[in-house]
Coordinates of C-alpha atoms in Angstrom, one line a residue:
Chain S
M16 CA -34.5 140.6 -15.0
Q17 CA -37.0 142.8 -13.1
L18 CA -39.9 141.3 -15.0
K19 CA -38.6 137.8 -14.3
Q20 CA -38.2 138.6 -10.6
I21 CA -41.7 139.8 -10.3
L22 CA -43.0 136.8 -12.2
I23 CA -41.2 134.4 -9.9
A24 CA -42.4 136.2 -6.8
A25 CA -46.0 136.0 -8.0
V26 CA -45.6 132.3 -8.9
A27 CA -43.9 131.6 -5.6
S28 CA -46.7 133.0 -3.6
S29 CA -49.2 130.9 -5.5
A30 CA -46.9 127.9 -4.9
L31 CA -46.9 128.8 -1.2
A32 CA -50.7 128.8 -1.3
L33 CA -50.6 125.3 -2.7
T34 CA -48.7 124.3 0.4
P35 CA -51.0 124.1 3.4
A36 CA -48.9 124.5 6.5
A37 CA -50.6 121.6 8.2
A38 CA -49.8 119.2 5.3
R39 CA -46.3 120.4 5.3
A40 CA -45.9 119.8 9.0
Q41 CA -47.3 116.3 8.7
N42 CA -44.8 115.4 6.1
P43 CA -41.4 115.1 7.8
T44 CA -39.5 114.6 4.6
V45 CA -40.1 118.1 3.4
P46 CA -37.4 119.9 5.4
E47 CA -38.3 123.2 7.1
G48 CA -36.2 126.0 6.0
V49 CA -36.0 125.0 2.3
R50 CA -36.8 128.3 0.8
L51 CA -38.2 129.5 -2.4
G52 CA -35.0 131.4 -3.0
L53 CA -36.5 134.8 -3.3
N54 CA -33.9 136.2 -1.0
Y55 CA -31.1 135.8 -3.5
T56 CA -30.2 137.4 -6.7
L57 CA -32.3 135.8 -9.3
G58 CA -30.9 135.1 -12.6
T59 CA -27.6 133.9 -11.1
K60 CA -29.4 131.1 -9.3
P61 CA -31.4 128.9 -11.6
G62 CA -34.6 127.4 -10.2
V63 CA -34.5 123.6 -9.7
L64 CA -37.5 121.5 -8.9
V65 CA -37.3 118.0 -7.6
L66 CA -40.3 115.8 -8.5
P67 CA -41.7 113.3 -5.9
M68 CA -40.5 109.8 -6.1
D69 CA -42.7 106.8 -5.4
S70 CA -41.2 103.8 -3.7
T71 CA -39.5 103.1 -0.4
G72 CA -37.4 106.0 0.7
G73 CA -38.7 108.1 -2.1
D74 CA -39.7 111.0 0.2
S75 CA -36.2 110.9 1.8
V76 CA -34.5 110.9 -1.6
R77 CA -36.4 114.0 -2.6
A78 CA -35.9 115.8 0.7
I79 CA -32.1 115.1 0.6
L80 CA -31.8 116.2 -3.0
Q81 CA -33.7 119.4 -2.3
R82 CA -31.7 120.2 0.8
D83 CA -28.3 119.4 -0.7
I84 CA -29.1 121.6 -3.7
D85 CA -30.3 124.4 -1.3
Y86 CA -27.2 124.1 0.8
D87 CA -25.0 124.2 -2.3
D88 CA -26.1 127.8 -2.7
R89 CA -25.8 127.8 -6.5
A90 CA -29.5 127.0 -7.4
T91 CA -32.8 128.1 -6.1
V92 CA -34.9 125.1 -5.0
I93 CA -38.5 125.5 -6.0
T94 CA -40.6 123.6 -3.5
L95 CA -44.1 122.4 -4.1
D96 CA -46.1 120.3 -1.8
D97 CA -46.5 116.7 -2.8
Q98 CA -50.0 117.0 -4.2
S99 CA -49.2 120.0 -6.4
A100 CA -46.0 118.4 -7.6
R101 CA -47.8 115.2 -8.5
A102 CA -50.3 117.2 -10.4
M103 CA -47.5 118.4 -12.6
M104 CA -46.2 114.9 -13.4
P105 CA -46.6 113.9 -17.0
K106 CA -49.3 111.3 -17.6
T107 CA -46.9 109.4 -19.8
G108 CA -43.2 109.4 -20.4
D109 CA -41.5 112.8 -20.6
D110 CA -44.5 114.8 -21.7
F111 CA -44.2 117.6 -19.2
N112 CA -46.2 120.8 -19.4
Y113 CA -43.0 122.9 -19.6
P114 CA -44.7 126.3 -19.7
I115 CA -46.1 125.8 -16.2
F116 CA -42.7 124.9 -14.9
A117 CA -41.3 128.0 -16.6
K118 CA -43.9 130.1 -14.9
L119 CA -42.8 128.7 -11.5
G120 CA -39.3 129.8 -12.3
V121 CA -38.1 126.3 -12.8
V122 CA -35.1 126.0 -15.1
A123 CA -34.3 122.4 -14.4
I124 CA -36.6 119.6 -13.5
L125 CA -35.1 116.7 -11.6
R126 CA -37.0 113.4 -11.7
P127 CA -35.7 110.7 -9.3
Q128 CA -37.1 107.2 -10.1
R129 CA -36.5 103.8 -8.6
S130 CA -34.1 101.5 -10.5
L131 CA -33.0 97.9 -9.9
T132 CA -30.0 98.9 -7.9
G133 CA -31.0 102.3 -6.6
I134 CA -32.3 105.4 -8.4
T135 CA -32.0 107.0 -11.7
I136 CA -32.2 110.8 -11.9
T137 CA -33.4 112.5 -15.1
M138 CA -32.8 116.2 -15.6
Y139 CA -35.1 118.2 -18.0
D140 CA -34.2 121.6 -19.4
V141 CA -37.4 123.6 -19.1
A142 CA -36.4 126.2 -21.7
A143 CA -35.3 123.6 -24.2
K144 CA -38.3 121.4 -23.3
K145 CA -36.3 118.3 -23.3
R146 CA -34.4 115.7 -21.3
I147 CA -30.7 116.6 -21.1
Q148 CA -29.2 114.2 -18.5
I149 CA -29.8 110.9 -17.0
G150 CA -27.7 109.0 -14.4
G151 CA -28.0 105.9 -12.3
F152 CA -27.0 105.9 -8.6
P153 CA -26.7 102.7 -6.5
L154 CA -28.6 102.7 -3.3
T155 CA -28.0 99.3 -1.8
D156 CA -27.9 100.2 1.9
Q157 CA -30.9 100.3 4.3
V158 CA -33.1 103.4 3.6
N159 CA -32.0 106.3 5.7
S160 CA -28.9 104.6 7.0
P161 CA -25.7 106.8 7.0
A162 CA -24.3 104.9 4.0
W163 CA -27.7 105.3 2.1
R164 CA -27.9 109.0 2.9
M165 CA -24.3 109.4 1.7
A166 CA -25.1 107.7 -1.5
V167 CA -28.0 110.1 -2.1
H168 CA -25.6 113.0 -1.3
R169 CA -23.3 111.7 -4.1
A170 CA -26.3 111.8 -6.5
S171 CA -26.9 115.4 -5.4
D172 CA -23.2 116.3 -6.1
E173 CA -23.4 114.7 -9.5
V174 CA -26.7 116.5 -10.4
E175 CA -24.9 119.8 -9.5
R176 CA -22.1 118.9 -11.8
W177 CA -24.8 118.5 -14.5
I178 CA -26.1 121.9 -13.9
F179 CA -23.0 123.9 -13.1
G180 CA -20.1 121.9 -14.4
T181 CA -18.5 121.3 -11.0
P182 CA -19.9 118.9 -8.4
G183 CA -21.4 119.9 -5.1
A184 CA -19.8 119.1 -1.7
A185 CA -22.7 117.2 -0.1
A186 CA -21.0 113.8 0.1
T187 CA -18.8 115.0 2.9
R188 CA -18.5 114.8 6.6
I189 CA -17.1 117.2 9.2
L190 CA -14.9 116.3 12.1
F191 CA -15.0 118.5 15.2
S192 CA -14.3 118.7 18.9
G193 CA -17.5 118.3 20.9
G194 CA -18.4 120.0 24.2
D195 CA -17.2 116.7 25.8
K196 CA -13.8 117.4 24.3
Q197 CA -13.9 114.3 22.2
I198 CA -13.7 114.1 18.4
W199 CA -17.1 113.8 16.6
V200 CA -18.1 113.4 13.0
I201 CA -21.3 114.8 11.4
D202 CA -22.6 114.6 7.8
S203 CA -22.4 117.9 5.8
D204 CA -26.2 118.3 6.2
G205 CA -26.1 118.0 10.0
E206 CA -27.3 114.4 10.2
N207 CA -25.6 111.3 11.8
A208 CA -23.5 113.0 14.5
R209 CA -21.4 110.4 16.3
K210 CA -18.5 110.4 18.7
L211 CA -15.3 108.7 17.6
T212 CA -12.8 109.0 20.4
S213 CA -12.8 108.4 24.2
V214 CA -9.5 109.7 25.4
T215 CA -8.8 112.3 28.2
L216 CA -9.1 115.2 25.9
A217 CA -9.1 115.3 22.1
M218 CA -8.9 118.2 19.7
S219 CA -7.7 119.5 16.3
A220 CA -8.8 116.6 14.1
A221 CA -7.5 116.8 10.5
W222 CA -8.6 114.5 7.6
S223 CA -6.2 112.3 5.6
P224 CA -6.5 113.2 1.9
D225 CA -8.2 109.9 1.1
A226 CA -10.6 110.5 4.0
T227 CA -10.0 107.0 5.4
K228 CA -8.5 108.3 8.6
F229 CA -7.8 111.4 10.6
V230 CA -5.1 112.7 12.8
F231 CA -5.7 114.5 16.0
C232 CA -4.2 115.7 19.3
G233 CA -5.0 113.8 22.4
F234 CA -3.9 114.3 26.0
T235 CA -2.0 111.5 27.7
P236 CA 0.1 111.0 30.8
S237 CA 3.2 111.9 28.7
G238 CA 1.6 115.2 27.5
S239 CA -0.5 115.9 24.4
Q240 CA 0.4 113.5 21.7
I241 CA -0.6 112.9 18.1
A242 CA -2.9 109.9 17.2
V243 CA -4.4 108.6 14.0
Y244 CA -7.9 107.2 13.9
S245 CA -8.8 104.8 11.1
F246 CA -12.4 104.8 9.8
I247 CA -11.7 101.4 8.2
T248 CA -10.8 99.6 11.4
G249 CA -12.2 102.0 14.0
D250 CA -8.8 101.8 15.8
L251 CA -6.5 104.6 16.9
H252 CA -2.8 104.5 17.3
W253 CA -0.5 107.0 18.9
L254 CA 2.4 108.1 16.7
S255 CA 5.9 107.4 18.0
G256 CA 8.5 109.9 17.0
T257 CA 6.9 112.8 18.9
A258 CA 8.6 114.1 22.0
R259 CA 7.2 113.9 25.5
G260 CA 5.3 117.1 26.3
L261 CA 3.3 119.4 24.0
N262 CA 2.4 118.0 20.5
I263 CA -0.5 119.7 18.9
T264 CA -2.3 120.8 15.7
P265 CA -1.4 118.0 13.2
A266 CA -2.2 118.2 9.5
Y267 CA -1.7 115.8 6.6
S268 CA 0.2 116.9 3.5
P269 CA -1.9 116.5 0.3
D270 CA 0.0 113.3 -0.7
G271 CA -0.9 111.9 2.7
R272 CA 2.7 110.9 3.5
T273 CA 3.7 113.7 5.8
I274 CA 2.2 114.9 9.0
A275 CA 3.0 118.4 10.1
Y276 CA 2.4 119.4 13.7
A277 CA 3.6 121.8 16.4
S278 CA 5.8 120.6 19.3
G279 CA 6.5 122.7 22.3
S280 CA 9.4 122.9 24.7
E281 CA 11.0 125.6 27.0
G282 CA 12.5 127.0 23.8
G283 CA 9.0 127.8 22.3
T284 CA 6.7 125.8 20.0
D285 CA 7.8 125.0 16.5
I286 CA 6.3 123.2 13.5
M287 CA 7.7 119.7 13.0
V288 CA 7.2 117.2 10.1
M289 CA 7.2 113.4 10.3
Q290 CA 6.4 110.5 8.0
E291 CA 3.4 108.6 9.4
G292 CA 4.8 105.1 9.1
D293 CA 8.3 106.2 10.3
A294 CA 9.2 106.0 14.0
S295 CA 12.3 108.1 13.6
P296 CA 12.2 111.5 15.4
S297 CA 10.4 114.4 13.7
R298 CA 12.2 117.1 11.9
R299 CA 11.8 120.7 13.0
I300 CA 11.1 123.1 10.1
T301 CA 10.4 126.5 11.8
V302 CA 13.0 128.6 13.6
G303 CA 10.7 130.3 16.1
R304 CA 13.5 131.5 18.4
G305 CA 11.3 131.0 21.5
S306 CA 8.0 132.0 19.8
D307 CA 4.9 130.0 19.3
N308 CA 4.4 128.4 15.8
T309 CA 1.2 126.3 15.4
S310 CA -1.7 125.2 13.2
P311 CA 0.0 124.2 9.9
S312 CA -2.2 124.0 6.8
F313 CA -0.7 122.7 3.5
S314 CA -1.3 124.4 0.2
P315 CA -3.1 122.0 -2.2
D316 CA 0.1 121.4 -4.2
G317 CA 1.9 120.5 -1.0
R318 CA 4.7 123.0 -1.7
Q319 CA 3.8 125.5 1.0
I320 CA 2.5 125.6 4.5
A321 CA 0.4 128.3 6.1
F322 CA 0.8 128.5 9.9
M323 CA 0.4 130.9 12.7
S324 CA 3.2 132.4 14.7
G325 CA 3.8 134.8 17.5
R326 CA 7.3 135.6 16.3
A327 CA 6.5 139.2 15.7
G328 CA 5.1 139.6 19.2
H329 CA 1.5 138.8 18.4
P330 CA -0.1 136.0 16.5
E331 CA -0.1 136.4 12.8
V332 CA -0.6 134.1 9.8
Y333 CA 2.6 133.3 7.8
T334 CA 3.4 131.0 4.8
M335 CA 6.6 129.1 4.2
D336 CA 7.9 126.5 1.8
A337 CA 7.1 123.0 3.0
D338 CA 10.7 122.5 4.1
G339 CA 10.5 125.5 6.3
T340 CA 12.4 128.0 4.1
N341 CA 11.2 131.4 3.0
P342 CA 8.7 132.2 5.8
S343 CA 6.8 135.3 5.1
L344 CA 4.0 137.3 6.8
L345 CA 0.8 136.7 5.0
T346 CA -1.6 139.0 6.8
E347 CA -0.5 142.6 6.8
F348 CA -1.6 145.2 9.3
T349 CA -5.1 146.4 8.7
Y350 CA -6.6 149.4 10.3
G351 CA -9.1 148.4 13.1
E352 CA -7.8 144.9 13.4
Q353 CA -6.1 144.2 16.7
A354 CA -3.2 142.1 15.5
Y355 CA -4.3 138.7 16.4
R356 CA -4.8 136.4 13.4
A357 CA -5.0 132.7 13.8
S358 CA -6.2 129.3 12.5
P359 CA -5.2 129.4 8.8
D360 CA -6.9 127.0 6.4
W361 CA -5.7 126.8 2.8
A362 CA -8.6 126.5 0.3
P363 CA -8.6 123.3 -1.8
D364 CA -8.4 125.4 -5.0
G365 CA -5.3 127.1 -3.6
R366 CA -6.7 130.6 -4.2
R367 CA -7.6 131.8 -0.7
I368 CA -6.6 131.2 2.9
A369 CA -9.3 131.5 5.5
Y370 CA -8.3 132.6 9.1
E371 CA -9.7 134.3 12.1
S372 CA -8.9 137.9 13.0
R373 CA -9.6 139.9 16.2
I374 CA -11.6 142.9 15.3
D375 CA -13.0 145.2 18.0
G376 CA -12.3 142.6 20.6
N377 CA -14.1 139.8 18.8
F378 CA -12.8 137.1 16.4
Q379 CA -14.2 137.1 12.9
I380 CA -13.8 134.9 9.9
M381 CA -11.6 136.4 7.1
T382 CA -10.1 135.3 3.8
I383 CA -7.1 136.5 2.0
D384 CA -6.7 136.2 -1.7
M385 CA -3.4 134.6 -2.6
R386 CA -3.0 136.6 -5.8
D387 CA -3.7 140.2 -4.8
R388 CA -3.6 139.8 -1.0
S389 CA -7.1 141.4 -0.7
T390 CA -8.9 140.4 2.5
K391 CA -12.6 139.9 3.1
Q392 CA -14.5 139.7 6.4
Y393 CA -17.5 137.3 6.5
T394 CA -18.8 137.5 10.1
S395 CA -19.6 140.2 12.6
D396 CA -21.7 138.7 15.4
G397 CA -20.1 136.9 18.3
Q398 CA -16.9 135.0 18.3
N399 CA -16.2 133.2 15.0
E400 CA -13.2 131.0 14.8
D401 CA -11.4 128.1 13.2
P402 CA -12.6 128.1 9.6
S403 CA -12.2 125.0 7.5
W404 CA -12.9 124.9 3.7
A405 CA -15.3 122.5 2.0
P406 CA -13.9 120.7 -1.0
D407 CA -15.8 123.1 -3.2
S408 CA -13.6 125.9 -2.0
R409 CA -16.8 127.9 -1.6
H410 CA -18.2 126.9 1.8
M411 CA -16.5 127.0 5.1
V412 CA -17.4 125.5 8.5
F413 CA -16.5 127.5 11.6
S414 CA -17.4 127.8 15.2
S415 CA -19.5 130.7 16.3
T416 CA -21.1 132.1 19.5
R417 CA -23.6 134.2 17.5
T418 CA -26.6 132.6 19.1
G419 CA -25.1 131.9 22.5
P420 CA -23.3 128.6 23.0
R421 CA -20.5 127.8 20.7
Q422 CA -21.8 125.9 17.6
L423 CA -20.6 125.0 14.2
W424 CA -22.0 127.0 11.3
V425 CA -21.6 126.7 7.6
L426 CA -20.8 129.8 5.6
D427 CA -21.2 130.3 1.8
A428 CA -18.3 132.6 0.9
E429 CA -20.0 133.8 -2.3
S430 CA -23.4 134.8 -0.9
G431 CA -22.5 135.2 2.8
R432 CA -25.4 132.9 3.7
M433 CA -25.0 130.9 6.9
R434 CA -26.6 127.8 8.4
Q435 CA -26.2 126.2 11.7
L436 CA -24.7 122.7 11.5
T437 CA -24.6 121.4 15.1
H438 CA -27.0 122.0 18.0
A439 CA -25.1 120.6 21.0
A440 CA -23.1 123.2 22.9
G441 CA -19.4 123.5 22.7
A442 CA -18.5 122.3 19.2
R443 CA -15.3 123.8 17.8
L444 CA -12.2 123.1 15.7
A445 CA -14.1 121.7 12.7
A446 CA -12.4 120.0 9.7
W447 CA -14.4 119.5 6.5
S448 CA -13.6 116.3 4.7
P449 CA -12.7 115.8 1.0
I450 CA -15.4 114.3 -1.1
L451 CA -16.1 110.8 0.4
K452 CA -15.7 108.0 -2.1
P453 CA -18.1 105.0 -1.9
Chain M
M14 CA -12.4 95.8 132.6
H15 CA -14.5 98.8 132.9
P16 CA -16.7 99.1 129.9
S17 CA -15.6 102.7 129.2
K18 CA -11.9 101.5 128.9
I19 CA -12.9 99.0 126.3
I20 CA -14.6 101.6 124.2
I21 CA -11.5 103.9 124.4
A22 CA -9.3 101.0 123.3
V23 CA -11.5 100.2 120.3
V24 CA -11.6 103.9 119.4
A25 CA -7.8 104.1 119.7
V26 CA -7.4 101.0 117.5
T27 CA -9.8 102.4 115.0
L28 CA -8.0 105.8 115.0
V29 CA -4.6 104.0 114.4
A30 CA -6.1 102.0 111.6
A31 CA -7.6 105.2 110.2
C32 CA -4.3 106.9 110.5
H33 CA -2.7 104.2 108.3
K34 CA -5.3 104.6 105.6
I35 CA -5.0 108.4 105.3
P36 CA -2.2 109.3 102.8
A37 CA -1.6 112.6 104.5
P38 CA 1.8 114.2 104.4
L39 CA 4.0 112.5 106.9
S40 CA 5.4 115.0 109.3
P41 CA 8.4 114.1 111.4
S42 CA 6.6 115.3 114.5
P43 CA 8.6 114.8 117.6
V44 CA 7.5 111.8 119.4
A45 CA 8.4 111.3 123.0
G46 CA 10.6 108.3 123.5
N47 CA 13.7 106.7 122.1
D48 CA 15.8 109.3 120.1
S49 CA 17.3 106.9 117.5
L50 CA 13.9 105.4 116.7
D51 CA 12.5 108.8 116.2
R52 CA 15.4 109.7 113.8
A53 CA 15.0 106.5 111.9
R54 CA 11.3 107.2 111.5
A55 CA 11.9 110.8 110.4
D56 CA 14.4 109.7 107.9
S57 CA 12.1 107.2 106.4
I58 CA 9.4 109.7 106.1
A59 CA 11.8 112.2 104.4
R60 CA 12.9 109.5 101.9
A61 CA 9.3 108.7 101.1
N62 CA 8.6 112.4 100.6
A63 CA 11.6 112.9 98.4
A64 CA 10.6 109.9 96.2
R65 CA 7.2 111.4 95.9
Q66 CA 8.5 114.8 94.9
A67 CA 10.8 113.2 92.3
E68 CA 7.9 111.3 90.9
I69 CA 5.9 114.4 90.6
A70 CA 8.7 116.2 89.0
R71 CA 9.4 113.4 86.5
A72 CA 5.8 113.3 85.5
Q73 CA 5.8 117.0 85.1
A74 CA 8.9 117.0 83.0
E75 CA 7.5 114.2 80.9
Q76 CA 4.3 116.2 80.3
D77 CA 6.3 119.3 79.5
S78 CA 8.4 117.6 77.0
L79 CA 5.4 115.9 75.4
R80 CA 3.7 119.3 75.1
A81 CA 6.9 120.7 73.6
V82 CA 7.0 118.0 71.0
R83 CA 3.4 118.5 70.2
E84 CA 3.8 122.2 69.9
R85 CA 6.9 121.9 67.8
E86 CA 5.1 119.4 65.5
Q87 CA 2.2 121.9 65.2
R88 CA 4.5 124.7 64.5
E89 CA 6.3 122.7 61.9
A90 CA 3.1 121.5 60.3
A91 CA 1.9 125.1 60.1
Q92 CA 5.2 126.2 58.6
N93 CA 5.0 123.3 56.2
A94 CA 1.5 124.2 55.2
D95 CA 2.6 127.8 54.7
A96 CA 5.5 126.6 52.7
M97 CA 3.2 124.4 50.5
K98 CA 0.9 127.4 50.1
V99 CA 3.8 129.5 49.0
L100 CA 4.9 126.8 46.6
A101 CA 1.5 126.2 45.1
A102 CA 0.6 129.9 44.9
T103 CA -0.8 130.6 41.4
I104 CA 0.6 133.4 39.3
Y105 CA -1.3 135.5 36.7
Y106 CA -0.6 137.0 33.3
D107 CA -1.8 139.7 30.9
F108 CA -3.8 138.8 27.7
D109 CA -1.7 137.0 25.1
K110 CA 1.4 137.6 27.2
A111 CA 3.8 135.2 28.9
D112 CA 5.8 138.0 30.6
L113 CA 6.0 137.9 34.4
T114 CA 4.2 140.7 36.1
E115 CA 5.7 142.3 39.3
A116 CA 3.2 140.3 41.4
A117 CA 4.1 137.1 39.6
R118 CA 7.8 137.7 40.2
S119 CA 7.4 138.2 44.0
L120 CA 5.2 135.1 44.2
L121 CA 7.9 133.2 42.4
L122 CA 10.6 134.7 44.5
A123 CA 8.9 133.5 47.7
K124 CA 9.0 129.9 46.3
V125 CA 12.8 130.0 46.1
P126 CA 13.7 129.6 49.8
V127 CA 11.1 126.9 50.2
L128 CA 12.5 124.9 47.3
Q129 CA 16.0 125.4 48.7
A130 CA 15.0 124.3 52.2
Q131 CA 13.3 121.2 50.8
P132 CA 15.6 119.9 48.1
T133 CA 13.5 116.7 47.4
I134 CA 10.4 118.6 46.3
H135 CA 9.8 119.0 42.6
L136 CA 7.4 121.3 41.0
R137 CA 5.1 120.7 38.0
I138 CA 4.2 124.1 36.4
T139 CA 1.1 124.1 34.2
G140 CA 0.4 127.1 32.1
H141 CA -3.2 128.1 31.3
T142 CA -4.9 130.8 29.2
D143 CA -8.3 132.4 29.0
D144 CA -10.6 131.1 26.3
R145 CA -10.2 133.9 23.8
G146 CA -8.3 133.4 20.6
S147 CA -7.2 130.2 19.0
S148 CA -7.5 127.3 21.4
E149 CA -4.6 125.6 19.5
Y150 CA -2.3 128.6 19.9
N151 CA -3.4 128.9 23.5
L152 CA -1.8 125.5 24.2
A153 CA 1.5 126.9 23.0
L154 CA 1.0 130.2 24.9
G155 CA 0.3 128.3 28.1
L156 CA 3.5 126.4 27.7
R157 CA 5.4 129.6 27.2
R158 CA 3.9 131.0 30.4
A159 CA 5.0 127.9 32.3
A160 CA 8.5 128.2 30.7
E161 CA 8.8 131.8 31.8
A162 CA 8.0 130.9 35.4
K163 CA 10.5 128.0 35.2
A164 CA 13.2 130.2 33.8
F165 CA 12.7 132.7 36.6
L166 CA 13.1 130.0 39.3
V167 CA 16.2 128.6 37.5
N168 CA 17.7 132.0 37.3
N169 CA 17.2 132.3 41.1
G170 CA 19.1 129.1 41.8
I171 CA 16.6 126.3 41.5
D172 CA 17.9 123.2 39.7
A173 CA 16.0 123.0 36.3
S174 CA 15.6 119.2 36.8
R175 CA 13.2 119.8 39.7
L176 CA 10.8 121.9 37.5
E177 CA 8.6 120.3 34.8
I178 CA 6.4 122.4 32.6
T179 CA 3.2 121.6 30.8
S180 CA 0.2 123.4 29.3
M181 CA -3.5 123.0 29.3
G182 CA -4.1 126.1 27.2
A183 CA -7.7 127.2 27.6
E184 CA -8.9 123.7 28.3
Q185 CA -9.1 123.9 32.1
P186 CA -10.5 127.3 33.1
A187 CA -10.3 128.1 36.9
V188 CA -13.5 130.0 36.6
Q189 CA -16.3 130.1 34.0
G190 CA -17.4 133.3 32.4
E191 CA -16.9 135.6 29.5
N192 CA -15.7 138.7 31.2
E193 CA -12.4 140.3 32.3
E194 CA -12.9 139.1 35.8
A195 CA -13.0 135.4 34.7
W196 CA -10.4 135.8 32.0
S197 CA -7.9 137.4 34.3
R198 CA -8.2 134.5 36.7
N199 CA -7.8 131.9 34.0
R200 CA -4.6 133.4 32.5
R201 CA -2.3 131.7 35.0
S202 CA 0.4 129.2 35.9
E203 CA -0.4 126.6 38.6
F204 CA 2.3 124.9 40.6
A205 CA 1.9 121.3 41.9
P206 CA 4.6 120.2 44.4
T207 CA 5.5 116.6 44.1
S208 CA 7.7 114.5 46.3
G209 CA 11.0 114.3 44.6
G210 CA 12.0 112.0 41.8
G211 CA 8.8 111.7 40.0
S212 CA 8.6 114.0 37.1
Q213 CA 5.2 112.9 36.1

């Protein structure tokens, strides 16, 4: 382990030497910030090297694969400049000089090549000195278009499944409320941000389980109401069945049939449920007795709902059965926390719930384990709020003021590593999509 | 005729003519001659004087009443403006609380007589929060703040149908800033008087 670390460090610095800064700067397809991975525990993160690909879009394919694997946080991306990488290509076929790759810390070689309909990616096991996987990925859209990039992200996710047994979460998008108080969507790698709504004020977007639409809260002359936006038609429609006044924080059930949301009146704010296609009035499922109950999040099996409530005099996270029975306090008192917990989001694997908690006056991202109720704090700088899990149940997107203006950041709950997702001020209330199907 | 006599006659005529043009107060000065003629002349002068006095008095009265109306209007407008100011006065809350502070109660209490005096006026109460904490929960908290204000007014005799509540949560801060000064001014309920009927 120690020996290996030193070896990789040495090789890494020679690899860096092979990468003149100027050449790197001139090549826009090699993303800045893709690291050699020396900051992380080696041995648990296998080194992966993506070979260059000749043909239109080849540089982009390589850059996207490298970045996705890096953002996935399970492998260490070994980057070489184009020239060095080309020098390591076999003269013919699969005849790699495996020992050189091994010296660089490469465990898996990924070789993208052009095919008739897109690309094939071949994976070589350096230790076994042989090809172990090959897969074809259609790339029919225009190079670098959003659909083309998403297709490459799907290839990345599949490659990660080859290496780790479970896919990555790169073929996803994230909905959020922008500084202009409209709903935006952005790719998981921070590309292709675009505005989707133009209403008075929109917030609290939540994906449908099939990711073909999302539900959100928009302000209208008859109060805040619930609307559904379809990615297929580009249309939005306002749900009937909600009362005049305050209707907020909608969420789809995992089967996509039920929408839970919070509706306010003089008697407090309670969680309601409705069937999307049904215009009949919503059914109230919480008995808040004048308190505020908001922000429902379904468990992945659809049987429970996590929500926040002020019923105990201050906001706390609770769970209840999906019909509103058996409400119970989830987050117990913890020394040093100032009894304000909010914005629960149930992880897709069901094992944890993420939330925000006020600690020393600032809000921080926390998780609670559903089996032993142990909690973990992930942030400490600035205000960190509204966590939303990625489909890999490992990464979360959240809003943070750690660098000044509120931005979206992505957190790896395993390593604690963070990256900034958005760069326009005021982004908040993010929702990470399921894996996007072609 | 002696030339000097002619001059005197001309002067006299001129004087008489001049006398007719001067609107000087007519005095019933005794004039030598026929008594009844003198009396008639004096009476006529007195009548003219009385008419003039009446005219002046009427104009004066008219002016006075106009001024009075104007003053009353100004007074009422000022009272109205004060009433509207009282009605629209913003109340403030503590962090994560919807309870009415003493200051909030007295501001609300002052609205009661105004609402009672002007039964056609409705109030739209909008609750707001500072931007700390969940912006989703803050929408509910803002509504609870507005609801507390409404309940207080209803308990003090105002018809509930005249009071509409709504919430903007943290979405419409009164002042920008991340400090207690800004936060304390954003935790508020605002009151918008509307002419009756419309509950928009």
